[in-house]
C-alpha cells in the first residue's frame, strides 16, 4: 500500500507511543528499473502490521520478516534485492532493477 511519508511516520510514532515495537524500512539506493524511488518507506510494528511500500509489493513480505527480527534484536540491517537474487525472484522483484533497503528499530 502506498501512503504519504507523513502517514507512515505518524503511524510509526503512534504505534511506538502505544507500546509496540516498531521498525522503519527505507529504500536507500536503487539501480536500474527499480519499483520505488530512494526514500520510499515502510513502517512495521511487532504484530506484523505495516504501512507504506519499498517495492510496490514485490519484496514487502521479506522486508516485514526481516523487520520483525530487527525489532527483536535492535540491530539494523541493510537488505539488497535484485533480479539475480533468489529471494527477489521468489518475492516477485523481476523488473530488472535492484534496491537496497535499510531497516532500523524506531525508538
PDB file of C-alpha atoms in Angstrom:
ATOM      1  CA  UNK A   1       0.000   0.000   0.000  1.00  0.00           C
ATOM      2  CA  UNK A   2       1.385   3.387  -0.988  1.00  0.00           C
ATOM      3  CA  UNK A   3       0.950   6.212   1.501  1.00  0.00           C
ATOM      4  CA  UNK A   4       2.276   9.691   2.120  1.00  0.00           C
ATOM      5  CA  UNK A   5       5.503   9.980   4.103  1.00  0.00           C
ATOM      6  CA  UNK A   6       3.620  11.884   6.799  1.00  0.00           C
ATOM      7  CA  UNK A   7       1.149   8.987   7.220  1.00  0.00           C
ATOM      8  CA  UNK A   8       3.967   6.456   7.519  1.00  0.00           C
ATOM      9  CA  UNK A   9       5.900   8.474  10.113  1.00  0.00           C
ATOM     10  CA  UNK A  10       2.705   9.224  12.065  1.00  0.00           C
ATOM     11  CA  UNK A  11       1.885   5.507  12.189  1.00  0.00           C
ATOM     12  CA  UNK A  12       5.410   4.783  13.463  1.00  0.00           C
ATOM     13  CA  UNK A  13       5.013   7.389  16.189  1.00  0.00           C
ATOM     14  CA  UNK A  14       1.518   6.230  17.157  1.00  0.00           C
ATOM     15  CA  UNK A  15       2.498   2.557  17.310  1.00  0.00           C
ATOM     16  CA  UNK A  16       5.612   3.355  19.354  1.00  0.00           C
ATOM     17  CA  UNK A  17       3.613   5.500  21.804  1.00  0.00           C
ATOM     18  CA  UNK A  18       1.073   2.653  22.129  1.00  0.00           C
ATOM     19  CA  UNK A  19       3.875   0.366  23.300  1.00  0.00           C
ATOM     20  CA  UNK A  20       4.531  -1.578  20.095  1.00  0.00           C
ATOM     21  CA  UNK A  21       7.967  -2.440  18.841  1.00  0.00           C
ATOM     22  CA  UNK A  22       8.374  -0.624  15.521  1.00  0.00           C
ATOM     23  CA  UNK A  23      10.805  -0.747  12.605  1.00  0.00           C
ATOM     24  CA  UNK A  24      11.232   1.624   9.689  1.00  0.00           C
ATOM     25  CA  UNK A  25      12.426   0.294   6.324  1.00  0.00           C
ATOM     26  CA  UNK A  26      13.710   2.850   3.813  1.00  0.00           C
ATOM     27  CA  UNK A  27      14.921   2.456   0.239  1.00  0.00           C
ATOM     28  CA  UNK A  28      18.433   3.911   0.412  1.00  0.00           C
ATOM     29  CA  UNK A  29      19.668   3.100  -3.085  1.00  0.00           C
ATOM     30  CA  UNK A  30      18.292   1.914  -6.414  1.00  0.00           C
ATOM     31  CA  UNK A  31      19.895   0.623  -9.606  1.00  0.00           C
ATOM     32  CA  UNK A  32      18.243   0.211 -12.982  1.00  0.00           C
ATOM     33  CA  UNK A  33      14.497  -0.174 -13.180  1.00  0.00           C
ATOM     34  CA  UNK A  34      13.535  -0.049  -9.509  1.00  0.00           C
ATOM     35  CA  UNK A  35       9.870  -0.277  -8.495  1.00  0.00           C
ATOM     36  CA  UNK A  36      10.053   2.585  -5.923  1.00  0.00           C
ATOM     37  CA  UNK A  37      12.477   5.519  -5.620  1.00  0.00           C
ATOM     38  CA  UNK A  38      15.096   6.059  -2.929  1.00  0.00           C
ATOM     39  CA  UNK A  39      13.439   7.493   0.179  1.00  0.00           C
ATOM     40  CA  UNK A  40      10.355   5.270  -0.073  1.00  0.00           C
ATOM     41  CA  UNK A  41       9.427   3.888   3.343  1.00  0.00           C
ATOM     42  CA  UNK A  42       7.591   1.058   5.025  1.00  0.00           C
ATOM     43  CA  UNK A  43       6.806   1.023   8.752  1.00  0.00           C
ATOM     44  CA  UNK A  44       6.196  -2.284  10.534  1.00  0.00           C
ATOM     45  CA  UNK A  45       5.032  -2.998  14.080  1.00  0.00           C
ATOM     46  CA  UNK A  46       5.669  -6.054  16.223  1.00  0.00           C
ATOM     47  CA  UNK A  47       2.407  -7.772  15.267  1.00  0.00           C
ATOM     48  CA  UNK A  48       3.322  -7.592  11.560  1.00  0.00           C
ATOM     49  CA  UNK A  49       1.037  -4.706  10.649  1.00  0.00           C
ATOM     50  CA  UNK A  50       2.660  -2.434   8.067  1.00  0.00           C
ATOM     51  CA  UNK A  51       2.035   0.766   6.164  1.00  0.00           C
ATOM     52  CA  UNK A  52       3.820   2.142   3.100  1.00  0.00           C
ATOM     53  CA  UNK A  53       5.886   0.471   0.410  1.00  0.00           C
ATOM     54  CA  UNK A  54       9.505  -0.090  -0.551  1.00  0.00           C
ATOM     55  CA  UNK A  55       8.828  -2.025  -3.752  1.00  0.00           C
ATOM     56  CA  UNK A  56       5.199  -1.705  -4.746  1.00  0.00           C
ATOM     57  CA  UNK A  57       4.513  -5.145  -3.262  1.00  0.00           C
ATOM     58  CA  UNK A  58       7.430  -7.089  -4.748  1.00  0.00           C
ATOM     59  CA  UNK A  59       9.540  -7.685  -1.613  1.00  0.00           C
ATOM     60  CA  UNK A  60       7.406  -6.333   1.222  1.00  0.00           C
ATOM     61  CA  UNK A  61       6.860  -9.811   2.722  1.00  0.00           C
ATOM     62  CA  UNK A  62      10.602 -10.396   3.033  1.00  0.00           C
ATOM     63  CA  UNK A  63      11.169  -6.886   4.425  1.00  0.00           C
ATOM     64  CA  UNK A  64       8.424  -7.377   7.054  1.00  0.00           C
ATOM     65  CA  UNK A  65      10.019 -10.671   8.147  1.00  0.00           C
ATOM     66  CA  UNK A  66      13.437  -9.025   8.473  1.00  0.00           C
ATOM     67  CA  UNK A  67      11.904  -6.022  10.266  1.00  0.00           C
ATOM     68  CA  UNK A  68      10.389  -8.284  12.918  1.00  0.00           C
ATOM     69  CA  UNK A  69      13.894  -9.637  13.580  1.00  0.00           C
ATOM     70  CA  UNK A  70      15.239  -6.069  13.794  1.00  0.00           C
ATOM     71  CA  UNK A  71      12.521  -5.163  16.316  1.00  0.00           C
ATOM     72  CA  UNK A  72      13.518  -8.168  18.417  1.00  0.00           C
ATOM     73  CA  UNK A  73      17.275  -7.682  18.239  1.00  0.00           C
ATOM     74  CA  UNK A  74      17.524  -3.893  17.933  1.00  0.00           C
ATOM     75  CA  UNK A  75      20.234  -4.388  15.301  1.00  0.00           C
ATOM     76  CA  UNK A  76      19.657  -2.594  11.969  1.00  0.00           C
ATOM     77  CA  UNK A  77      20.094  -4.408   8.670  1.00  0.00           C
ATOM     78  CA  UNK A  78      20.821  -3.461   5.095  1.00  0.00           C
ATOM     79  CA  UNK A  79      18.881  -5.658   2.681  1.00  0.00           C
ATOM     80  CA  UNK A  80      19.515  -5.897  -1.053  1.00  0.00           C
ATOM     81  CA  UNK A  81      17.118  -7.265  -3.628  1.00  0.00           C
ATOM     82  CA  UNK A  82      17.687  -7.660  -7.342  1.00  0.00           C
ATOM     83  CA  UNK A  83      16.695  -9.661 -10.363  1.00  0.00           C
ATOM     84  CA  UNK A  84      19.573 -12.128  -9.860  1.00  0.00           C
ATOM     85  CA  UNK A  85      18.735 -12.637  -6.185  1.00  0.00           C
ATOM     86  CA  UNK A  86      16.770 -15.822  -5.461  1.00  0.00           C
ATOM     87  CA  UNK A  87      14.775 -14.010  -2.783  1.00  0.00           C
ATOM     88  CA  UNK A  88      13.824 -11.288  -5.242  1.00  0.00           C
ATOM     89  CA  UNK A  89      12.513 -13.791  -7.793  1.00  0.00           C
ATOM     90  CA  UNK A  90      10.603 -15.656  -5.090  1.00  0.00           C
ATOM     91  CA  UNK A  91       9.186 -12.346  -3.903  1.00  0.00           C
ATOM     92  CA  UNK A  92       8.431 -11.068  -7.398  1.00  0.00           C
ATOM     93  CA  UNK A  93      11.104  -8.373  -7.995  1.00  0.00           C
ATOM     94  CA  UNK A  94      11.556  -9.141 -11.652  1.00  0.00           C
ATOM     95  CA  UNK A  95      11.669  -5.576 -13.019  1.00  0.00           C
ATOM     96  CA  UNK A  96      15.364  -5.871 -13.804  1.00  0.00           C
ATOM     97  CA  UNK A  97      16.485  -3.390 -11.164  1.00  0.00           C
ATOM     98  CA  UNK A  98      17.940  -3.658  -7.687  1.00  0.00           C
ATOM     99  CA  UNK A  99      17.134  -1.931  -4.428  1.00  0.00           C
ATOM    100  CA  UNK A 100      18.866  -1.545  -1.073  1.00  0.00           C
ATOM    101  CA  UNK A 101      16.604  -1.215   1.953  1.00  0.00           C
ATOM    102  CA  UNK A 102      17.834  -0.104   5.393  1.00  0.00           C
ATOM    103  CA  UNK A 103      15.752  -1.462   8.283  1.00  0.00           C
ATOM    104  CA  UNK A 104      16.076   0.101  11.736  1.00  0.00           C
ATOM    105  CA  UNK A 105      14.198  -0.058  15.012  1.00  0.00           C
ATOM    106  CA  UNK A 106      12.216   3.042  15.980  1.00  0.00           C
ATOM    107  CA  UNK A 107      12.616   4.441  19.484  1.00  0.00           C
TER     108      UNK A 107
END
